[in-house]
């Protein structure tokens, strides 16, 4: 490429938005044929059975009751104190690790992932990640000149593939002194898989052994879907991040997007966990410096919403009721899908919670194309299809596996 | 420093927040002595004569009337189309340059400055900037490993110091092939200075001559205060950014923070101006890639506010009435200050609009300290004091110059 005004490191082809494209087609189909005739599995937000985005009353009533001055004013660069304190409590539930814990407010979970990749890696260091992943991880590695290396997520028995993880970690640490391991769990996007507590012990054993002098390992837990992954016990694994050696640091990308149906509000935090107080503080300093350099401060109303709800028992009760009702809604939809899949012999990755179920298959793009003939619109990724239980009614979840199975068989016959 | 888990490039001392500190002291003084006894010149937001943050009804009524679903949902990664189109119209008024123009939504003006520094410079390249500047520019250069070089802002007659600018530009281009020139104008923070149209011709002449083959120059216009800098004619200079050579690119950091009293909403945009369509498009692609990598998308409600107001005549009228009334409020306060300054012989930098007036002096920190004895709380920077006409009542603006003059004389006798 000829030298021009855009610096080499910043040259990227226009980000294709495959989801946006298929979503547009789907909308046209709904217009032409009616909503009840079409299965819309394109979205990544909670949608009710009538196709409307679910926005919790508890959250938006709080926003509408808010003093306009406290929406208008700047928040603190690092995030408001009450927000960060309550968010930490929220995130860990009863399972706060025994360690030094600090948090920095970020624009959604995205910002927290950005901060972790930025602060703990140099250019050329590796982010290692399962091969079923949220594509933005890869985009960030491009942007910041980090290497992105994936490994086979699950073994033949659909357990977390510890061997592949270990090999990839060893590869990264042989090449470089720093590595970041990203785990999108519980309720992984795009699969709904959760790493169980026994497997976490084994993963942490592997990591601990490799944290020899001169090597630095960051464990990034992207828990975007955690509030849709169980009734609280899904947070138990957090306790395992206690008393790790100080060349291991854990960060958590906590987002209000899903848990408060506040996708468009852009509020979250990067929670830092270290057994060394000084390291936790200096990681905080680094991320505060990043905040000032990219967005100054985050949406004040978002921080206020969390504080107002979590510090008012009545509001908190209303919020939790809505959360639980919607978690149940998804659970029912997912059960319907899983049951039907069993009946028709459709293989999918194990689902433990969250917004999506993944179906591994050959030629996923062609399969997704084929499904349009049956008025189903679904996102294809590298290894299969992403079915959105967050967006498809129970009734339609029931009939979808058969349609998917038939399309896979037709395309890959 | 010993090698540790925080990467070298990301190690920073905790950002000191001088303004926060003096603001806290001021609040305590108000509590102890009463609001009418204290002059609070610590803030950077519009404050009414009773000490309350001004949040436009037109803006926050629009937010409160908004469908909660359109607050909750994700916006587009690059920003919603209607938002960007209307924001471009808003920014340029009747003075849209004849060039290819694209815009990318950003978290406030900060995000747009970040994108410009990131996309058009490599590590080690220079950002050149007047020596009266918003400190975040420097923080960003640290964060992204760009060099930050300042030059004397004004000459002895208080005109823009073209000679110092030219020397600094030459220095940067001698060392490197890329440079970014940041201009916070009109209504500069912290001085209230605006570069006039005749001076812009001379600046652009200098830049044009230096844009030889193989050299790349980005002109970044931070116009955060533009809606408080005049009745529209302050936008005339935008037309000068037409038909520049294609190795000059102009970006505008446009923010809703001040113009819509929406500081905490975090909405803005980076407007890209190029005489080459392909370059404008590829700069857009680069910044969209950045959006995805740092905050995904910006506050949806912020984009909606601008669209709702600008596409509804009645709302627009209410908004403009509020904007004009508040611009007049500041103008009156500033006139009171300037008049009194003249009477007591206090020298300040020329004020043409915006939130601040700057008073050059020796030992500004000591002077600010001295002023506390007179119950005035004011921000000191390297070269002087920043008086906040956005925050101090007309009556207090009238008495402040005398207090400041006396404190300067006492400290620097």
Coordinates of N, CA and C in Angstrom, one line a residue, chain A residues 81-240:
Chain A
X81 N -17.3 6.8 43.1 CA -16.9 5.8 44.1 C -18.1 4.9 44.4
X82 N -19.2 5.4 44.7 CA -20.4 4.6 45.1 C -20.7 3.6 44.0
X83 N -20.6 4.0 42.7 CA -20.8 3.1 41.6 C -19.9 2.0 41.6
X84 N -18.6 2.3 41.8 CA -17.6 1.2 41.7 C -17.7 0.2 42.9
X85 N -18.0 0.8 44.0 CA -18.2 -0.1 45.2 C -19.4 -1.0 45.1
X86 N -20.5 -0.5 44.6 CA -21.7 -1.3 44.5 C -21.6 -2.3 43.3
X87 N -20.9 -1.9 42.3 CA -20.7 -2.8 41.2 C -19.8 -4.0 41.6
X88 N -18.8 -3.7 42.4 CA -17.9 -4.8 42.8 C -18.8 -5.8 43.6
X89 N -19.6 -5.3 44.6 CA -20.5 -6.2 45.3 C -21.4 -7.0 44.4
X90 N -22.0 -6.3 43.5 CA -22.9 -6.9 42.5 C -22.3 -8.0 41.8
X91 N -21.1 -7.8 41.3 CA -20.4 -8.7 40.5 C -20.1 -10.0 41.2
X92 N -19.5 -9.8 42.4 CA -19.0 -11.0 43.2 C -20.1 -11.7 43.9
X93 N -21.2 -11.1 44.2 CA -22.2 -11.7 45.1 C -21.6 -12.1 46.4
X94 N -21.8 -13.3 46.8 CA -21.2 -13.8 48.1 C -19.8 -14.4 47.9
X95 N -19.2 -14.2 46.7 CA -18.0 -14.9 46.5 C -16.8 -14.0 46.1
X96 N -16.7 -12.9 46.9 CA -15.6 -12.0 46.7 C -14.3 -12.6 46.9
X97 N -13.3 -12.6 46.0 CA -12.0 -13.2 46.3 C -11.3 -12.5 47.4
X98 N -10.4 -13.2 48.1 CA -9.6 -12.7 49.1 C -8.3 -12.1 48.5
X99 N -8.4 -10.9 48.1 CA -7.3 -10.2 47.4 C -7.5 -8.7 47.4
X100 N -6.6 -8.0 46.9 CA -6.8 -6.5 46.7 C -7.6 -6.3 45.5
X101 N -8.6 -5.6 45.6 CA -9.6 -5.4 44.5 C -9.8 -3.9 44.3
X102 N -9.6 -3.5 43.0 CA -9.9 -2.1 42.6 C -10.7 -2.1 41.4
X103 N -11.4 -1.1 41.1 CA -12.2 -1.0 39.8 C -12.1 0.3 39.2
X104 N -12.2 0.3 37.9 CA -12.2 1.5 37.1 C -13.4 1.5 36.2
X105 N -14.2 2.6 36.1 CA -15.3 2.6 35.2 C -14.9 2.6 33.8
X106 N -15.7 1.8 33.0 CA -15.3 1.7 31.5 C -16.6 1.8 30.7
X107 N -16.4 2.1 29.4 CA -17.6 2.2 28.5 C -17.9 0.7 28.2
X108 N -19.0 0.2 28.9 CA -19.4 -1.2 28.7 C -18.3 -2.2 29.1
X109 N -18.5 -3.4 28.7 CA -17.5 -4.4 29.0 C -16.3 -4.2 28.0
X110 N -16.6 -3.7 26.8 CA -15.6 -3.5 25.8 C -14.4 -2.7 26.3
X111 N -14.7 -1.6 27.0 CA -13.7 -0.8 27.6 C -12.8 -1.5 28.5
X112 N -13.4 -2.4 29.3 CA -12.6 -3.2 30.3 C -11.6 -4.2 29.6
X113 N -12.1 -4.7 28.5 CA -11.3 -5.6 27.7 C -10.1 -4.9 27.1
X114 N -10.5 -3.7 26.5 CA -9.5 -2.8 26.0 C -8.4 -2.5 27.0
X115 N -8.8 -2.1 28.2 CA -7.8 -1.7 29.2 C -6.9 -2.9 29.6
X116 N -7.5 -4.1 29.7 CA -6.7 -5.2 30.1 C -5.6 -5.6 29.0
X117 N -6.1 -5.6 27.8 CA -5.2 -5.8 26.7 C -4.1 -4.8 26.6
X118 N -4.4 -3.5 26.9 CA -3.5 -2.4 26.8 C -2.5 -2.4 27.9
X119 N -3.0 -2.6 29.1 CA -2.1 -2.4 30.3 C -1.2 -3.5 30.6
X120 N -1.6 -4.7 30.3 CA -0.7 -5.9 30.7 C 0.1 -6.5 29.6
X121 N -0.1 -6.0 28.4 CA 0.7 -6.6 27.3 C 1.4 -5.5 26.5
X122 N 2.5 -5.9 25.9 CA 3.2 -5.0 25.0 C 2.8 -5.4 23.6
X123 N 3.2 -4.6 22.6 CA 2.9 -4.9 21.2 C 3.6 -6.2 20.9
X124 N 2.9 -7.1 20.2 CA 3.5 -8.4 19.8 C 3.2 -9.5 20.8
X125 N 2.7 -9.2 22.0 CA 2.4 -10.2 23.0 C 1.1 -10.9 22.6
X126 N 0.8 -12.0 23.2 CA -0.4 -12.8 22.7 C -1.6 -12.7 23.7
X127 N -2.7 -12.6 23.0 CA -4.0 -12.8 23.7 C -4.4 -14.2 23.2
X128 N -4.6 -15.1 24.2 CA -5.1 -16.5 23.8 C -6.5 -16.7 24.2
X129 N -7.3 -17.4 23.3 CA -8.7 -17.3 23.3 C -9.3 -18.6 22.7
X130 N -10.4 -19.1 23.2 CA -11.0 -20.2 22.6 C -11.5 -19.9 21.1
X131 N -11.6 -20.9 20.3 CA -11.9 -20.6 18.9 C -13.4 -20.3 18.6
X132 N -14.2 -20.4 19.7 CA -15.6 -19.8 19.6 C -15.5 -18.5 20.4
X133 N -15.6 -17.4 19.8 CA -15.3 -16.1 20.5 C -16.1 -15.0 19.9
X134 N -16.1 -13.9 20.8 CA -16.7 -12.7 20.3 C -15.7 -11.9 19.4
X135 N -16.1 -11.6 18.2 CA -15.1 -11.1 17.2 C -14.3 -9.8 17.7
X136 N -14.9 -9.0 18.5 CA -14.3 -7.8 18.9 C -12.9 -8.0 19.6
X137 N -12.7 -9.2 20.2 CA -11.4 -9.5 20.8 C -10.3 -9.4 19.7
X138 N -10.6 -10.0 18.6 CA -9.7 -10.0 17.5 C -9.4 -8.6 17.0
X139 N -10.6 -7.8 16.8 CA -10.4 -6.4 16.4 C -9.5 -5.6 17.3
X140 N -9.7 -5.8 18.6 CA -8.8 -5.1 19.5 C -7.4 -5.5 19.4
X141 N -7.1 -6.7 19.2 CA -5.7 -7.2 19.0 C -5.1 -6.5 17.7
X142 N -5.9 -6.4 16.7 CA -5.4 -5.7 15.5 C -5.1 -4.3 15.8
X143 N -6.1 -3.6 16.5 CA -5.9 -2.2 16.8 C -4.7 -1.9 17.6
X144 N -4.4 -2.7 18.6 CA -3.3 -2.4 19.5 C -2.1 -3.3 19.2
X145 N -2.0 -3.9 18.1 CA -0.9 -4.7 17.7 C -0.5 -5.8 18.7
X146 N -1.5 -6.5 19.1 CA -1.3 -7.7 20.0 C -1.6 -8.9 19.1
X147 N -0.9 -10.0 19.3 CA -1.2 -11.2 18.6 C -2.4 -11.9 19.1
X148 N -3.2 -12.5 18.3 CA -4.5 -13.1 18.7 C -4.4 -14.6 18.3
X149 N -4.4 -15.5 19.3 CA -4.2 -16.9 19.0 C -5.3 -17.7 19.6
X150 N -6.0 -18.5 18.8 CA -7.1 -19.2 19.3 C -6.7 -20.7 19.5
X151 N -7.5 -21.4 20.3 CA -7.3 -22.8 20.5 C -8.7 -23.5 20.5
X152 N -8.7 -24.8 20.3 CA -10.0 -25.5 20.2 C -10.6 -25.4 21.6
X153 N -11.9 -24.9 21.6 CA -12.5 -24.6 22.9 C -12.8 -25.8 23.7
X154 N -13.5 -26.8 23.0 CA -14.0 -28.0 23.7 C -13.3 -29.3 23.2
X155 N -13.2 -30.3 24.0 CA -12.7 -31.5 23.6 C -13.8 -32.4 23.0
X156 N -13.5 -33.6 22.7 CA -14.6 -34.5 22.0 C -15.8 -34.7 22.9
X157 N -15.5 -34.7 24.2 CA -16.7 -34.9 25.1 C -17.4 -33.6 25.5
X158 N -17.0 -32.5 24.8 CA -17.6 -31.2 25.1 C -17.2 -30.7 26.5
X159 N -16.0 -31.0 26.9 CA -15.5 -30.4 28.1 C -14.5 -29.3 27.6
X160 N -14.2 -28.3 28.5 CA -13.2 -27.3 28.2 C -11.9 -28.0 27.8
X161 N -11.3 -27.6 26.7 CA -10.1 -28.3 26.2 C -8.9 -27.9 26.9
X162 N -8.6 -28.5 28.1 CA -7.5 -28.0 28.9 C -6.2 -28.2 28.2
X163 N -6.1 -29.3 27.4 CA -4.8 -29.6 26.7 C -4.5 -28.6 25.7
X164 N -5.5 -28.2 24.9 CA -5.3 -27.2 23.9 C -5.0 -25.8 24.5
X165 N -5.7 -25.5 25.6 CA -5.4 -24.3 26.3 C -3.9 -24.3 26.8
X166 N -3.5 -25.4 27.4 CA -2.2 -25.5 27.9 C -1.1 -25.3 26.8
X167 N -1.3 -26.0 25.7 CA -0.4 -25.9 24.6 C -0.2 -24.5 24.1
X168 N -1.4 -23.8 24.0 CA -1.4 -22.5 23.5 C -0.7 -21.5 24.5
X169 N -1.0 -21.7 25.7 CA -0.4 -20.9 26.8 C 1.2 -21.1 26.7
X170 N 1.6 -22.3 26.6 CA 3.0 -22.6 26.5 C 3.7 -22.0 25.3
X171 N 2.9 -22.1 24.2 CA 3.4 -21.5 23.0 C 3.7 -20.0 23.2
X172 N 2.7 -19.3 23.7 CA 2.7 -17.8 23.9 C 3.9 -17.5 24.9
X173 N 4.0 -18.2 25.9 CA 5.0 -17.9 26.9 C 6.4 -18.3 26.5
X174 N 6.5 -19.2 25.5 CA 7.8 -19.5 25.0 C 8.3 -18.3 24.1
X175 N 7.4 -17.8 23.4 CA 7.7 -16.6 22.5 C 7.9 -15.3 23.2
X176 N 7.1 -15.1 24.3 CA 7.1 -13.8 24.9 C 7.0 -14.0 26.4
X177 N 7.2 -12.8 27.1 CA 7.1 -12.9 28.6 C 5.7 -12.6 29.2
X178 N 4.9 -12.0 28.3 CA 3.5 -11.6 28.8 C 2.5 -12.3 28.0
X179 N 1.4 -12.7 28.6 CA 0.3 -13.3 27.9 C -1.0 -12.9 28.6
X180 N -2.1 -12.8 27.8 CA -3.4 -12.5 28.4 C -4.3 -13.7 27.9
X181 N -5.0 -14.3 28.9 CA -5.9 -15.4 28.6 C -7.3 -14.9 28.8
X182 N -8.1 -14.9 27.7 CA -9.4 -14.4 27.8 C -10.4 -15.6 28.0
X183 N -11.3 -15.5 29.0 CA -12.3 -16.5 29.2 C -13.6 -15.8 29.2
X184 N -14.5 -16.0 28.3 CA -15.8 -15.5 28.2 C -16.7 -16.6 28.9
X185 N -16.9 -16.4 30.2 CA -17.6 -17.5 30.9 C -18.0 -16.8 32.3
X186 N -19.1 -17.2 32.9 CA -20.1 -18.2 32.4 C -21.0 -17.7 31.3
X187 N -21.7 -18.6 30.7 CA -22.7 -18.3 29.7 C -22.0 -17.6 28.5
X188 N -21.0 -18.3 28.0 CA -20.2 -17.8 26.9 C -21.0 -17.3 25.7
X189 N -20.5 -16.2 25.1 CA -21.0 -15.7 23.8 C -20.0 -16.2 22.8
X190 N -20.3 -17.1 21.8 CA -21.6 -17.4 21.3 C -22.2 -18.7 21.7
X191 N -21.7 -19.4 22.7 CA -22.1 -20.8 22.8 C -23.0 -21.1 24.0
X192 N -23.0 -20.3 25.0 CA -23.8 -20.6 26.3 C -23.0 -21.6 27.2
X193 N -21.8 -21.9 26.8 CA -21.0 -22.8 27.7 C -20.5 -22.1 28.9
X194 N -20.4 -22.8 30.0 CA -19.7 -22.2 31.2 C -18.6 -23.2 31.7
X195 N -17.5 -22.7 32.0 CA -16.4 -23.5 32.6 C -16.8 -23.8 34.0
X196 N -16.8 -25.1 34.4 CA -17.3 -25.5 35.7 C -16.1 -25.3 36.8
X197 N -16.5 -25.4 38.0 CA -15.6 -25.0 39.1 C -14.4 -26.0 39.2
X198 N -14.7 -27.3 38.9 CA -13.6 -28.2 38.9 C -12.6 -28.0 37.8
X199 N -13.1 -27.6 36.7 CA -12.2 -27.2 35.6 C -11.4 -26.0 35.9
X200 N -12.0 -25.0 36.6 CA -11.3 -23.8 36.9 C -10.1 -24.1 37.8
X201 N -10.2 -25.1 38.7 CA -9.1 -25.5 39.5 C -8.0 -26.0 38.7
X202 N -8.3 -26.8 37.6 CA -7.3 -27.3 36.8 C -6.6 -26.2 35.9
X203 N -7.5 -25.3 35.4 CA -7.0 -24.2 34.6 C -6.0 -23.4 35.5
X204 N -6.4 -23.1 36.7 CA -5.5 -22.2 37.5 C -4.3 -23.0 38.0
X205 N -4.3 -24.3 38.1 CA -3.1 -25.1 38.3 C -2.1 -24.9 37.2
X206 N -2.6 -25.0 36.0 CA -1.8 -24.9 34.8 C -1.2 -23.5 34.8
X207 N -2.0 -22.5 35.0 CA -1.5 -21.1 35.0 C -0.5 -20.8 36.1
X208 N -0.8 -21.3 37.3 CA 0.1 -21.1 38.4 C 1.5 -21.7 38.1
X209 N 1.5 -22.9 37.5 CA 2.8 -23.5 37.2 C 3.6 -22.7 36.2
X210 N 2.9 -22.0 35.3 CA 3.7 -21.3 34.3 C 4.1 -19.9 34.7
X211 N 3.6 -19.5 35.9 CA 3.9 -18.1 36.4 C 5.2 -18.1 37.1
X212 N 6.2 -18.5 36.3 CA 7.6 -18.5 36.9 C 8.2 -17.1 36.8
X213 N 9.3 -16.9 37.5 CA 9.8 -15.5 37.6 C 10.1 -15.0 36.2
X214 N 9.7 -13.7 36.0 CA 9.9 -13.1 34.7 C 8.8 -13.3 33.7
X215 N 7.8 -14.1 34.0 CA 6.7 -14.3 33.2 C 5.5 -13.7 33.8
X216 N 4.6 -13.1 33.0 CA 3.4 -12.3 33.6 C 2.2 -12.7 32.8
X217 N 1.2 -13.2 33.6 CA 0.0 -13.7 33.0 C -1.2 -12.9 33.5
X218 N -2.0 -12.4 32.6 CA -3.3 -11.8 32.9 C -4.4 -12.7 32.5
X219 N -5.3 -12.9 33.5 CA -6.5 -13.7 33.3 C -7.7 -12.7 33.2
X220 N -8.2 -12.7 32.0 CA -9.4 -11.7 31.8 C -10.7 -12.5 31.7
X221 N -11.5 -12.2 32.7 CA -12.8 -12.9 32.7 C -13.9 -11.9 32.2
X222 N -14.4 -12.2 31.0 CA -15.4 -11.5 30.4 C -16.8 -12.1 30.9
X223 N -17.4 -11.4 31.8 CA -18.6 -12.0 32.4 C -19.9 -11.3 32.0
X224 N -19.9 -10.8 30.7 CA -21.0 -10.0 30.2 C -22.4 -10.7 30.5
X225 N -22.5 -12.0 30.5 CA -23.8 -12.7 30.6 C -24.0 -13.3 32.0
X226 N -23.2 -13.0 32.9 CA -23.2 -13.7 34.2 C -24.5 -13.7 34.9
X227 N -25.3 -12.6 34.8 CA -26.6 -12.5 35.5 C -27.6 -13.4 34.8
X228 N -27.3 -13.9 33.7 CA -28.2 -14.8 33.0 C -27.7 -16.2 33.0
X229 N -26.8 -16.5 34.0 CA -26.1 -17.8 34.0 C -26.4 -18.6 35.2
X230 N -27.4 -18.3 36.0 CA -27.7 -19.0 37.2 C -28.3 -18.2 38.2
X231 N -28.5 -18.8 39.4 CA -29.2 -18.1 40.5 C -28.2 -17.5 41.5
X232 N -26.9 -17.4 41.2 CA -26.0 -16.9 42.1 C -24.7 -17.8 42.3
X233 N -25.0 -19.1 42.2 CA -23.9 -20.0 42.4 C -22.9 -20.0 41.3
X234 N -23.3 -19.5 40.1 CA -22.3 -19.3 39.0 C -21.2 -18.4 39.4
X235 N -21.3 -17.7 40.5 CA -20.3 -16.7 40.9 C -19.3 -17.3 41.8
X236 N -19.5 -18.6 42.2 CA -18.6 -19.2 43.2 C -17.2 -19.2 42.7
X237 N -17.0 -19.4 41.4 CA -15.6 -19.5 40.9 C -14.8 -18.3 41.2
X238 N -15.4 -17.2 41.4 CA -14.6 -15.9 41.7 C -13.7 -16.1 42.9
X239 N -14.1 -16.9 43.9 CA -13.3 -17.1 45.1 C -11.9 -17.7 44.8
X240 N -11.9 -18.4 43.6 CA -10.6 -19.1 43.3 C -9.5 -18.1 42.9

